[in-house]
Amino acid sequence: MGSKQCAALRFKYLCILLLACLWCVTLTAQAQQDPQQLIEDNVAALMKKLEGRKDYYAKHEEELESLVDASLDDVADFHYIAASVMGRYFRIATPEQRSRFVGVFRDTLIDTYAQGLVTFDYRDIRVLEGSDERRYENQASVKMEVVSTNGEVYPVEYTLHKREGAWRVINVIVNGINLGLTFRNQFDQAMRDNNRDIDAVIDGWAPQVATDELEAGGSDQ
């Protein structure tokens, strides 16, 4: 498979993740809602923002990135996710390094998602009824499906935790592939490749989803 085709696949799968995450936009007034109801109530609102505007956003990338930035800011706990991606190295990182990685991690996702958003055609996004599973009082999982225009169905499962009264996404599994674990493994490998130089890893951070794995699916938990 050529590099251009791999890049296209990467954008497709990252866009699936973005579309799924954007449905979860948290509204302050709905902070006390359960995770599944919160997601369902925001589907219509996001549809109005995206429907019929792909060509427009393709020509106005800054506006699209602002939309992505604002949406992810409302739904994702980037500090928690970044700490999880850093794994065991989080403990030895300085506060400045931790903060810098949060920013770099967020920026790379926003840039990639924004590009992928205008390349993927979807027909439907649906929350599976009764999929809100509670492991603990402050942690839950919600299952969804993204249906492409050619009929392919991509299962998406969120893990959310409740902090300060609001539910936030802390991990996503797409087609059976645990993206949080994938990124953590990539960070660990980058540390090995850079002689445990955290600054070098942060400077060169360019996460890539294993598109061949995503296409085939998996069972990572």
Coordinates of C-alpha atoms in Angstrom, one line a residue:
M1 CA 0.0 0.0 0.0
G2 CA 1.4 3.4 -1.0
S3 CA 2.1 6.3 1.4
K4 CA -0.7 8.4 -0.1
Q5 CA -3.2 5.6 0.3
C6 CA -2.1 5.0 3.9
A7 CA -2.5 8.7 4.6
A8 CA -6.0 8.6 3.1
L9 CA -6.9 5.7 5.3
R10 CA -5.5 7.4 8.3
F11 CA -7.6 10.5 7.7
K12 CA -10.6 8.3 7.2
Y13 CA -10.3 6.5 10.5
L14 CA -9.3 9.6 12.4
C15 CA -12.3 11.3 10.9
I16 CA -14.6 8.5 12.2
L17 CA -13.2 9.2 15.6
L18 CA -13.7 12.9 15.3
L19 CA -17.3 12.6 14.1
A20 CA -18.0 10.3 17.0
C21 CA -16.3 12.6 19.5
L22 CA -18.1 15.7 18.2
W23 CA -21.5 14.1 18.9
C24 CA -20.5 14.2 22.6
V25 CA -20.2 18.0 22.9
T26 CA -20.9 18.8 26.5
L27 CA -23.3 21.7 27.2
T28 CA -22.9 23.3 30.6
A29 CA -26.7 23.2 31.2
Q30 CA -26.6 19.4 30.6
A31 CA -23.7 18.6 32.9
Q32 CA -25.9 16.4 35.1
Q33 CA -27.3 14.3 32.3
D34 CA -26.2 10.7 32.0
P35 CA -23.6 10.0 29.2
Q36 CA -26.0 8.3 26.7
Q37 CA -28.6 11.0 27.0
L38 CA -26.0 13.7 26.7
I39 CA -24.7 12.3 23.4
E40 CA -28.2 11.7 22.0
D41 CA -29.3 15.3 22.8
N42 CA -26.4 16.8 20.9
V43 CA -26.7 14.9 17.6
A44 CA -29.1 17.4 16.1
A45 CA -27.1 20.4 17.2
L46 CA -23.9 19.2 15.6
M47 CA -25.7 18.1 12.4
K48 CA -26.7 21.7 11.8
K49 CA -23.1 22.8 12.0
L50 CA -21.7 20.2 9.6
E51 CA -24.5 19.3 7.2
G52 CA -23.8 20.6 3.7
R53 CA -20.7 22.6 4.6
K54 CA -17.9 20.2 3.7
D55 CA -16.9 22.2 0.7
Y56 CA -17.0 25.4 2.7
Y57 CA -14.8 24.0 5.5
A58 CA -12.4 22.5 2.9
K59 CA -11.7 26.1 1.8
H60 CA -11.8 27.7 5.3
E61 CA -9.5 25.4 7.3
E62 CA -9.0 27.9 10.2
E63 CA -12.7 28.0 10.8
L64 CA -12.9 24.2 10.7
E65 CA -10.0 23.9 13.2
S66 CA -11.7 26.4 15.5
L67 CA -14.9 24.2 15.4
V68 CA -12.9 21.1 16.1
D69 CA -10.9 22.8 18.9
A70 CA -14.0 24.2 20.6
S71 CA -15.9 20.8 20.3
L72 CA -13.0 18.7 21.6
D73 CA -12.4 21.2 24.4
D74 CA -16.0 20.6 25.6
V75 CA -15.8 16.8 25.5
A76 CA -12.3 15.5 26.0
D77 CA -10.2 15.6 29.2
F78 CA -6.9 16.3 27.5
H79 CA -4.9 16.4 30.7
Y80 CA -6.1 12.9 31.7
I81 CA -5.6 11.5 28.2
A82 CA -2.1 13.0 27.8
A83 CA -1.0 11.6 31.2
S84 CA -2.3 8.2 30.2
V85 CA -0.4 8.3 26.9
M86 CA 2.8 9.3 28.7
G87 CA 2.2 6.3 30.9
R88 CA 5.1 5.6 33.3
Y89 CA 7.0 8.5 32.0
F90 CA 4.5 10.9 33.3
R91 CA 5.9 10.5 36.8
I92 CA 9.4 11.5 35.8
A93 CA 8.3 14.4 33.5
T94 CA 8.5 17.9 34.9
P95 CA 5.3 20.0 35.2
E96 CA 6.5 22.1 32.2
Q97 CA 7.0 18.9 30.1
R98 CA 3.6 17.6 31.1
S99 CA 1.9 20.8 30.2
R100 CA 3.8 21.1 26.9
F101 CA 2.8 17.5 25.9
V102 CA -0.9 18.2 26.6
G103 CA -0.7 21.2 24.1
V104 CA 1.3 19.3 21.5
F105 CA -0.9 16.2 21.7
R106 CA -4.0 18.3 21.4
D107 CA -2.7 20.4 18.5
T108 CA -1.7 17.3 16.5
L109 CA -5.1 15.7 16.9
I110 CA -7.0 18.9 15.9
D111 CA -4.8 19.4 12.8
T112 CA -5.3 15.8 11.7
Y113 CA -9.0 15.6 12.5
A114 CA -9.7 18.8 10.7
Q115 CA -8.1 17.4 7.5
G116 CA -9.9 14.1 7.9
L117 CA -13.3 15.7 8.5
V118 CA -13.6 17.0 4.9
T119 CA -12.5 13.7 3.4
F120 CA -14.9 11.2 5.0
D121 CA -18.5 10.7 3.8
Y122 CA -20.9 9.3 6.4
R123 CA -24.5 8.5 6.2
D124 CA -25.5 8.1 9.8
I125 CA -24.1 8.2 13.4
R126 CA -26.2 6.4 16.0
V127 CA -26.0 5.8 19.7
L128 CA -26.9 2.2 20.6
E129 CA -29.8 2.1 23.0
G130 CA -29.0 0.7 26.4
S131 CA -25.3 1.0 25.8
D132 CA -24.5 3.2 28.8
E133 CA -22.5 0.8 31.0
R134 CA -21.3 2.0 34.5
R135 CA -18.2 0.4 35.9
Y136 CA -18.1 2.9 38.8
E137 CA -20.3 5.8 39.8
N138 CA -17.9 8.2 38.1
Q139 CA -17.0 6.1 35.0
A140 CA -19.1 4.9 32.1
S141 CA -18.9 3.6 28.6
V142 CA -21.2 4.4 25.7
K143 CA -21.3 2.6 22.3
M144 CA -22.0 4.1 18.9
E145 CA -21.9 3.3 15.3
V146 CA -20.7 5.4 12.4
V147 CA -22.2 4.3 9.0
S148 CA -20.3 5.4 5.8
T149 CA -22.1 6.2 2.6
N150 CA -21.1 2.8 1.2
G151 CA -22.8 1.0 4.1
E152 CA -19.7 0.1 6.2
V153 CA -20.4 0.2 9.9
Y154 CA -17.6 1.2 12.3
P155 CA -18.3 0.5 16.0
V156 CA -17.1 3.2 18.4
E157 CA -17.0 2.9 22.2
Y158 CA -16.2 5.7 24.6
T159 CA -14.9 5.6 28.1
L160 CA -16.0 8.6 30.1
H161 CA -15.4 9.8 33.6
K162 CA -17.2 12.4 35.6
R163 CA -15.1 15.3 36.9
E164 CA -16.5 18.4 38.7
G165 CA -20.1 17.3 37.7
A166 CA -19.4 16.9 34.0
W167 CA -18.8 13.8 31.9
R168 CA -15.6 13.8 29.8
V169 CA -14.2 11.4 27.3
I170 CA -10.9 9.8 28.3
N171 CA -10.5 7.0 25.8
V172 CA -12.1 5.7 22.5
I173 CA -12.1 2.3 20.9
V174 CA -12.7 2.3 17.1
N175 CA -13.5 -1.0 15.4
G176 CA -12.1 -2.8 18.4
I177 CA -8.8 -0.9 18.5
N178 CA -8.0 0.9 21.7
L179 CA -6.6 4.3 20.5
G180 CA -5.5 5.3 24.0
L181 CA -3.4 2.2 24.2
T182 CA -2.1 2.6 20.7
F183 CA -0.9 6.2 21.4
R184 CA 0.7 5.0 24.7
N185 CA 2.6 2.3 22.9
Q186 CA 3.8 4.9 20.4
F187 CA 5.0 7.2 23.1
D188 CA 6.8 4.4 24.8
Q189 CA 8.5 3.4 21.6
A190 CA 9.5 7.0 20.9
M191 CA 11.1 7.2 24.3
R192 CA 13.1 4.1 23.5
D193 CA 14.1 5.5 20.2
N194 CA 15.2 8.8 21.7
N195 CA 17.2 7.5 24.7
R196 CA 14.5 8.5 27.2
D197 CA 14.7 12.1 26.1
I198 CA 11.2 13.4 26.9
D199 CA 11.8 16.8 25.3
A200 CA 12.9 15.1 22.0
V201 CA 9.8 12.9 22.1
I202 CA 7.5 15.9 22.6
D203 CA 9.2 17.9 19.9
G204 CA 8.8 15.1 17.4
W205 CA 5.4 13.9 18.4
A206 CA 3.4 12.8 15.4
P207 CA 1.0 10.1 16.4
Q208 CA -0.2 7.7 13.7
V209 CA -3.1 5.3 13.9
A210 CA -2.3 1.8 12.7
T211 CA -4.7 2.0 9.8
D212 CA -4.2 -1.6 8.8
E213 CA -5.3 -2.7 12.3
L214 CA -8.3 -0.3 12.3
E215 CA -9.4 -1.7 8.9
A216 CA -9.2 -5.3 10.1
G217 CA -10.6 -4.5 13.5
G218 CA -9.4 -5.9 16.8
S219 CA -10.3 -6.6 20.4
D220 CA -8.0 -4.3 22.4
Q221 CA -9.5 -3.4 25.7

